[in-house]
PDB file of C-alpha atoms in Angstrom:
ATOM      1  CA  MET N  88       2.779   2.588  20.820  1.00  0.00           C
ATOM      2  CA  SER N  89       0.223   2.445  23.629  1.00  0.00           C
ATOM      3  CA  ALA N  90      -1.750  -0.728  24.306  1.00  0.00           C
ATOM      4  CA  VAL N  91      -4.939  -1.163  22.269  1.00  0.00           C
ATOM      5  CA  PRO N  92      -7.755  -3.355  23.672  1.00  0.00           C
ATOM      6  CA  ILE N  93      -8.181  -6.577  21.740  1.00  0.00           C
ATOM      7  CA  ARG N  94     -11.727  -5.802  20.589  1.00  0.00           C
ATOM      8  CA  ARG N  95     -10.680  -2.401  19.287  1.00  0.00           C
ATOM      9  CA  ALA N  96      -7.649  -3.930  17.573  1.00  0.00           C
ATOM     10  CA  SER N  97      -9.860  -6.524  15.880  1.00  0.00           C
ATOM     11  CA  LEU N  98     -12.338  -3.870  14.740  1.00  0.00           C
ATOM     12  CA  PHE N  99      -9.488  -1.736  13.440  1.00  0.00           C
ATOM     13  CA  ALA N 100      -8.027  -4.667  11.489  1.00  0.00           C
ATOM     14  CA  ALA N 101     -11.389  -5.425   9.871  1.00  0.00           C
ATOM     15  CA  ILE N 102     -11.946  -1.791   8.881  1.00  0.00           C
ATOM     16  CA  TRP N 103      -8.349  -1.565   7.665  1.00  0.00           C
ATOM     17  CA  ALA N 104      -8.791  -4.575   5.366  1.00  0.00           C
ATOM     18  CA  PHE N 105     -12.041  -3.217   3.922  1.00  0.00           C
ATOM     19  CA  GLY N 106     -10.787   0.366   3.656  1.00  0.00           C
ATOM     20  CA  THR N 107      -7.540  -0.618   1.954  1.00  0.00           C
ATOM     21  CA  THR N 108      -9.391  -2.779  -0.556  1.00  0.00           C
ATOM     22  CA  ALA N 109     -11.801   0.073  -1.296  1.00  0.00           C
ATOM     23  CA  ALA N 110      -9.044   2.695  -1.632  1.00  0.00           C
ATOM     24  CA  PHE N 111      -6.984   0.541  -4.002  1.00  0.00           C
ATOM     25  CA  THR N 112     -10.062  -0.278  -6.091  1.00  0.00           C
ATOM     26  CA  VAL N 113     -11.192   3.345  -6.336  1.00  0.00           C
ATOM     27  CA  SER N 114      -7.677   4.379  -7.332  1.00  0.00           C
ATOM     28  CA  GLY N 115      -7.401   1.649  -9.946  1.00  0.00           C
ATOM     29  CA  PHE N 116     -10.676   2.758 -11.528  1.00  0.00           C
ATOM     30  CA  ALA N 117     -10.840   6.512 -11.065  1.00  0.00           C
ATOM     31  CA  PHE N 118      -7.294   7.429 -12.053  1.00  0.00           C
ATOM     32  CA  HIS N 119      -6.752   4.911 -14.845  1.00  0.00           C
ATOM     33  CA  PHE N 120     -10.156   4.383 -16.452  1.00  0.00           C
ATOM     34  CA  PRO N 121     -11.840   5.696 -18.520  1.00  0.00           C
ATOM     35  CA  GLY N 122      -9.544   8.702 -18.920  1.00  0.00           C
ATOM     36  CA  ALA N 123      -6.241   6.877 -18.945  1.00  0.00           C
ATOM     37  CA  PHE N 124      -3.948   6.193 -21.854  1.00  0.00           C
ATOM     38  CA  PRO N 125      -2.844   2.676 -22.776  1.00  0.00           C
ATOM     39  CA  PRO N 126       0.758   1.526 -22.311  1.00  0.00           C
ATOM     40  CA  ASN N 127       2.734   3.041 -25.148  1.00  0.00           C
ATOM     41  CA  ASN N 128       6.345   2.944 -24.033  1.00  0.00           C
ATOM     42  CA  GLY N 129       7.254   0.282 -26.564  1.00  0.00           C
ATOM     43  CA  ASP N 130      10.742  -1.112 -26.269  1.00  0.00           C
ATOM     44  CA  SER N 131      12.337   2.102 -25.045  1.00  0.00           C
ATOM     45  CA  PHE N 132      12.081   4.499 -22.132  1.00  0.00           C
ATOM     46  CA  ASN N 133       9.265   7.025 -22.417  1.00  0.00           C
ATOM     47  CA  ALA N 134      10.341  10.367 -20.988  1.00  0.00           C
ATOM     48  CA  ASP N 135       6.872  11.781 -21.654  1.00  0.00           C
ATOM     49  CA  GLY N 136       5.496   9.395 -19.042  1.00  0.00           C
ATOM     50  CA  PHE N 137       7.022  11.260 -16.098  1.00  0.00           C
ATOM     51  CA  LEU N 138       4.180  13.779 -15.885  1.00  0.00           C
ATOM     52  CA  GLY N 139       1.461  11.130 -15.969  1.00  0.00           C
ATOM     53  CA  ALA N 140       3.345   9.109 -13.364  1.00  0.00           C
ATOM     54  CA  LEU N 141       3.570  12.145 -11.104  1.00  0.00           C
ATOM     55  CA  ILE N 142      -0.149  12.922 -11.399  1.00  0.00           C
ATOM     56  CA  ASN N 143      -1.334   9.334 -10.975  1.00  0.00           C
ATOM     57  CA  GLY N 144       1.168   8.693  -8.201  1.00  0.00           C
ATOM     58  CA  ILE N 145       0.026  11.705  -6.199  1.00  0.00           C
ATOM     59  CA  LEU N 146      -3.669  10.961  -6.705  1.00  0.00           C
ATOM     60  CA  THR N 147      -3.515   7.243  -5.919  1.00  0.00           C
ATOM     61  CA  GLY N 148      -1.111   7.867  -3.059  1.00  0.00           C
ATOM     62  CA  ALA N 149      -3.396  10.511  -1.606  1.00  0.00           C
ATOM     63  CA  VAL N 150      -6.497   8.304  -1.734  1.00  0.00           C
ATOM     64  CA  ILE N 151      -4.748   5.305  -0.190  1.00  0.00           C
ATOM     65  CA  GLY N 152      -2.290   7.061   2.104  1.00  0.00           C
ATOM     66  CA  VAL N 153      -4.607   9.711   3.526  1.00  0.00           C
ATOM     67  CA  SER N 154      -7.453   7.258   4.135  1.00  0.00           C
ATOM     68  CA  GLN N 155      -5.069   4.905   5.943  1.00  0.00           C
ATOM     69  CA  MET N 156      -3.565   7.804   7.880  1.00  0.00           C
ATOM     70  CA  PHE N 157      -6.987   8.625   9.323  1.00  0.00           C
ATOM     71  CA  LEU N 158      -7.709   4.963  10.053  1.00  0.00           C
ATOM     72  CA  LEU N 159      -4.512   4.795  12.106  1.00  0.00           C
ATOM     73  CA  ARG N 160      -6.020   7.276  14.546  1.00  0.00           C
ATOM     74  CA  MET N 161      -8.301   4.464  15.733  1.00  0.00           C
ATOM     75  CA  VAL N 162      -5.272   2.929  17.424  1.00  0.00           C
ATOM     76  CA  GLY N 163      -3.694   6.177  18.583  1.00  0.00           C
ATOM     77  CA  ILE N 164      -1.233   6.647  15.713  1.00  0.00           C
ATOM     78  CA  ARG N 165      -0.973  10.081  14.145  1.00  0.00           C
ATOM     79  CA  SER N 166       1.557  10.228  11.333  1.00  0.00           C
ATOM     80  CA  TRP N 167       1.572  12.596   8.371  1.00  0.00           C
ATOM     81  CA  ARG N 168       4.625  10.683   7.183  1.00  0.00           C
ATOM     82  CA  TRP N 169       2.384   7.680   6.466  1.00  0.00           C
ATOM     83  CA  ALA N 170       0.509   9.647   3.807  1.00  0.00           C
ATOM     84  CA  ALA N 171       3.733  11.180   2.484  1.00  0.00           C
ATOM     85  CA  GLY N 172       5.511   7.829   2.272  1.00  0.00           C
ATOM     86  CA  THR N 173       2.554   6.229   0.501  1.00  0.00           C
ATOM     87  CA  VAL N 174       2.399   9.053  -2.051  1.00  0.00           C
ATOM     88  CA  VAL N 175       6.123   8.800  -2.779  1.00  0.00           C
ATOM     89  CA  GLY N 176       5.975   5.012  -3.017  1.00  0.00           C
ATOM     90  CA  LEU N 177       3.085   4.994  -5.484  1.00  0.00           C
ATOM     91  CA  TRP N 178       4.662   7.804  -7.487  1.00  0.00           C
ATOM     92  CA  LEU N 179       7.799   5.680  -7.887  1.00  0.00           C
ATOM     93  CA  VAL N 180       5.693   2.670  -8.896  1.00  0.00           C
ATOM     94  CA  HIS N 181       3.838   4.715 -11.516  1.00  0.00           C
ATOM     95  CA  THR N 182       7.138   6.060 -12.802  1.00  0.00           C
ATOM     96  CA  ILE N 183       8.267   2.501 -13.477  1.00  0.00           C
ATOM     97  CA  GLY N 184       5.002   1.694 -15.233  1.00  0.00           C
ATOM     98  CA  ASP N 185       4.771   4.876 -17.292  1.00  0.00           C
ATOM     99  CA  VAL N 186       8.429   5.358 -18.200  1.00  0.00           C
ATOM    100  CA  PHE N 187      10.125   1.966 -18.406  1.00  0.00           C
ATOM    101  CA  PRO N 188       9.824  -0.186 -21.561  1.00  0.00           C
ATOM    102  CA  ASP N 189       6.609  -2.193 -21.738  1.00  0.00           C
ATOM    103  CA  GLY N 190       8.513  -5.472 -21.730  1.00  0.00           C
ATOM    104  CA  THR N 191      10.023  -4.853 -18.296  1.00  0.00           C
ATOM    105  CA  ALA N 192       7.596  -2.444 -16.609  1.00  0.00           C
ATOM    106  CA  LEU N 193       5.145  -5.022 -15.229  1.00  0.00           C
ATOM    107  CA  THR N 194       7.906  -7.286 -13.956  1.00  0.00           C
ATOM    108  CA  LEU N 195       9.644  -4.410 -12.189  1.00  0.00           C
ATOM    109  CA  MET N 196       6.393  -3.102 -10.699  1.00  0.00           C
ATOM    110  CA  ALA N 197       5.522  -6.560  -9.406  1.00  0.00           C
ATOM    111  CA  LEU N 198       8.973  -7.191  -7.954  1.00  0.00           C
ATOM    112  CA  VAL N 199       9.760  -3.826  -6.373  1.00  0.00           C
ATOM    113  CA  GLY N 200       6.448  -1.938  -6.158  1.00  0.00           C
ATOM    114  CA  GLY N 201       5.205  -3.472  -2.932  1.00  0.00           C
ATOM    115  CA  PHE N 202       8.717  -3.371  -1.498  1.00  0.00           C
ATOM    116  CA  LEU N 203       8.961   0.386  -2.116  1.00  0.00           C
ATOM    117  CA  LEU N 204       5.531   1.019  -0.619  1.00  0.00           C
ATOM    118  CA  GLY N 205       6.166  -1.154   2.429  1.00  0.00           C
ATOM    119  CA  ALA N 206       9.627   0.301   3.028  1.00  0.00           C
ATOM    120  CA  LEU N 207       8.365   3.882   2.967  1.00  0.00           C
ATOM    121  CA  GLN N 208       5.504   3.031   5.330  1.00  0.00           C
ATOM    122  CA  TRP N 209       8.041   1.345   7.607  1.00  0.00           C
ATOM    123  CA  TRP N 210      10.005   4.600   7.532  1.00  0.00           C
ATOM    124  CA  ALA N 211       6.838   6.540   8.348  1.00  0.00           C
ATOM    125  CA  LEU N 212       6.305   4.782  11.683  1.00  0.00           C
ATOM    126  CA  ASP N 213       9.990   4.167  12.427  1.00  0.00           C
ATOM    127  CA  TRP N 214       9.402   0.562  13.442  1.00  0.00           C
ATOM    128  CA  PRO N 215      12.164  -1.698  14.774  1.00  0.00           C
ATOM    129  CA  ALA N 216      13.479  -4.346  12.382  1.00  0.00           C
ATOM    130  CA  GLY N 217      11.106  -7.126  13.430  1.00  0.00           C
ATOM    131  CA  ARG N 218       7.935  -5.160  12.789  1.00  0.00           C
ATOM    132  CA  GLY N 219       9.346  -3.452   9.727  1.00  0.00           C
ATOM    133  CA  LEU N 220      10.335  -6.702   8.031  1.00  0.00           C
ATOM    134  CA  LEU N 221       6.935  -8.194   8.824  1.00  0.00           C
ATOM    135  CA  TRP N 222       5.253  -5.178   7.250  1.00  0.00           C
ATOM    136  CA  LEU N 223       7.544  -5.362   4.235  1.00  0.00           C
ATOM    137  CA  ALA N 224       6.564  -8.982   3.603  1.00  0.00           C
ATOM    138  CA  ALA N 225       2.865  -8.300   4.252  1.00  0.00           C
ATOM    139  CA  THR N 226       2.953  -5.554   1.611  1.00  0.00           C
ATOM    140  CA  ALA N 227       5.381  -6.794  -1.041  1.00  0.00           C
ATOM    141  CA  VAL N 228       4.160 -10.383  -1.472  1.00  0.00           C
ATOM    142  CA  PRO N 229       0.415  -9.695  -1.974  1.00  0.00           C
ATOM    143  CA  TRP N 230       1.217  -6.661  -4.130  1.00  0.00           C
ATOM    144  CA  SER N 231       3.282  -8.805  -6.486  1.00  0.00           C
ATOM    145  CA  LEU N 232       0.716 -11.603  -6.556  1.00  0.00           C
ATOM    146  CA  GLY N 233      -2.102  -9.133  -7.221  1.00  0.00           C
ATOM    147  CA  LEU N 234      -0.348  -7.582 -10.214  1.00  0.00           C
ATOM    148  CA  TRP N 235       0.441 -10.944 -11.779  1.00  0.00           C
ATOM    149  CA  LEU N 236      -3.103 -12.234 -11.266  1.00  0.00           C
ATOM    150  CA  SER N 237      -4.677  -9.085 -12.697  1.00  0.00           C
ATOM    151  CA  SER N 238      -2.428  -9.308 -15.742  1.00  0.00           C
ATOM    152  CA  LEU N 239      -3.364 -12.940 -16.347  1.00  0.00           C
ATOM    153  CA  LEU N 240      -7.095 -12.378 -15.858  1.00  0.00           C
ATOM    154  CA  ALA N 241      -7.360  -9.184 -17.909  1.00  0.00           C
ATOM    155  CA  GLY N 242      -5.402 -10.399 -20.912  1.00  0.00           C
ATOM    156  CA  THR N 243      -4.755  -7.543 -23.332  1.00  0.00           C
ATOM    157  CA  ASP N 244      -7.432  -5.232 -21.909  1.00  0.00           C
ATOM    158  CA  TRP N 245      -5.287  -2.641 -20.105  1.00  0.00           C
ATOM    159  CA  ARG N 246      -8.335  -0.875 -18.632  1.00  0.00           C
ATOM    160  CA  MET N 247      -9.610  -4.051 -17.004  1.00  0.00           C
ATOM    161  CA  GLU N 248      -6.068  -4.842 -15.891  1.00  0.00           C
ATOM    162  CA  HIS N 249      -5.898  -1.583 -13.918  1.00  0.00           C
ATOM    163  CA  ILE N 250      -9.282  -2.178 -12.312  1.00  0.00           C
ATOM    164  CA  LEU N 251      -8.406  -5.762 -11.391  1.00  0.00           C
ATOM    165  CA  ALA N 252      -4.979  -4.688 -10.146  1.00  0.00           C
ATOM    166  CA  GLY N 253      -6.627  -2.259  -7.749  1.00  0.00           C
ATOM    167  CA  LEU N 254      -9.241  -4.758  -6.594  1.00  0.00           C
ATOM    168  CA  ILE N 255      -7.038  -7.849  -6.261  1.00  0.00           C
ATOM    169  CA  SER N 256      -3.914  -6.130  -4.934  1.00  0.00           C
ATOM    170  CA  GLY N 257      -6.058  -4.086  -2.575  1.00  0.00           C
ATOM    171  CA  ALA N 258      -7.900  -7.117  -1.225  1.00  0.00           C
ATOM    172  CA  LEU N 259      -4.740  -9.180  -0.788  1.00  0.00           C
ATOM    173  CA  THR N 260      -2.657  -6.348   0.650  1.00  0.00           C
ATOM    174  CA  GLY N 261      -5.517  -5.176   2.850  1.00  0.00           C
ATOM    175  CA  THR N 262      -5.943  -8.667   4.292  1.00  0.00           C
ATOM    176  CA  THR N 263      -2.271  -9.424   4.917  1.00  0.00           C
ATOM    177  CA  THR N 264      -1.502  -6.010   6.390  1.00  0.00           C
ATOM    178  CA  ALA N 265      -4.600  -6.251   8.610  1.00  0.00           C
ATOM    179  CA  VAL N 266      -3.204  -9.511   9.997  1.00  0.00           C
ATOM    180  CA  ALA N 267       0.170  -7.809  10.431  1.00  0.00           C
ATOM    181  CA  TRP N 268      -1.516  -4.997  12.348  1.00  0.00           C
ATOM    182  CA  LEU N 269      -3.196  -7.497  14.657  1.00  0.00           C
ATOM    183  CA  TRP N 270       0.171  -9.048  15.440  1.00  0.00           C
ATOM    184  CA  ILE N 271       1.815  -5.651  15.986  1.00  0.00           C
ATOM    185  CA  LEU N 272      -0.981  -4.403  18.238  1.00  0.00           C
ATOM    186  CA  ASN N 273      -1.180  -7.662  20.187  1.00  0.00           C
ATOM    187  CA  THR N 274       2.569  -7.782  20.818  1.00  0.00           C
ATOM    188  CA  SER N 275       2.502  -4.140  21.923  1.00  0.00           C
ATOM    189  CA  ARG N 276      -0.298  -4.921  24.370  1.00  0.00           C
ATOM    190  CA  SER N 277       1.509  -8.006  25.681  1.00  0.00           C
ATOM    191  CA  LYS N 278       4.731  -6.077  26.249  1.00  0.00           C
ATOM    192  CA  GLU N 279       2.946  -3.271  28.077  1.00  0.00           C
ATOM    193  CA  THR N 280       1.008  -5.753  30.216  1.00  0.00           C
ATOM    194  CA  GLY N 281       4.212  -7.593  31.057  1.00  0.00           C
ATOM    195  CA  THR N 282       5.939  -4.348  31.990  1.00  0.00           C
ATOM    196  CA  ASN N 283       3.068  -3.316  34.249  1.00  0.00           C
ATOM    197  CA  VAL N 284       3.105  -6.706  35.989  1.00  0.00           C
ATOM    198  CA  ALA N 285       6.850  -6.477  36.503  1.00  0.00           C
ATOM    199  CA  VAL N 286       6.594  -2.964  37.932  1.00  0.00           C
ATOM    200  CA  SER N 287       3.712  -3.830  40.248  1.00  0.00           C
ATOM    201  CA  GLY N 288       5.522  -6.954  41.395  1.00  0.00           C
TER     202      GLY N 288
END
């Protein structure tokens, strides 16, 4: 990764936070309300939910993943795998929500959803362990917190829960990953500067 000037990195992080929040919110509203169906898995697995999970996963993944993929060009990163990994991650999350029993679906989505998304985005950019683990934490923790908060605030209104999940998870994840990006870009710049000094010396 080439060095990115600090002002450009800061601008990128701010746009990333706003763009991620917006993409999550749009996805939570557009693809779940008002045309969505309420949770109806009951206490058993719902095989009929696979199709809905595939459609919603692709659509939400495309909105979030493709928008982020284009934002990454601001810092010289071009990666179609970012969009692909995001689509696959959100498809898997929707599969849990639409297929697993209602009693366990939310817990599983909160515990593993952000982990799946972060891991696949880590794969997309092939980061070393330090950066990858940072990204995993910056994605998984706010994702989980956002889902739990949206569930508590929405009560039994599943439509509002989806909207709040998009807004809250998007805002939290957008903020924490923006901070992670600042750290990644700053360490990349520091390493390149140090290398140049060593070579010139």
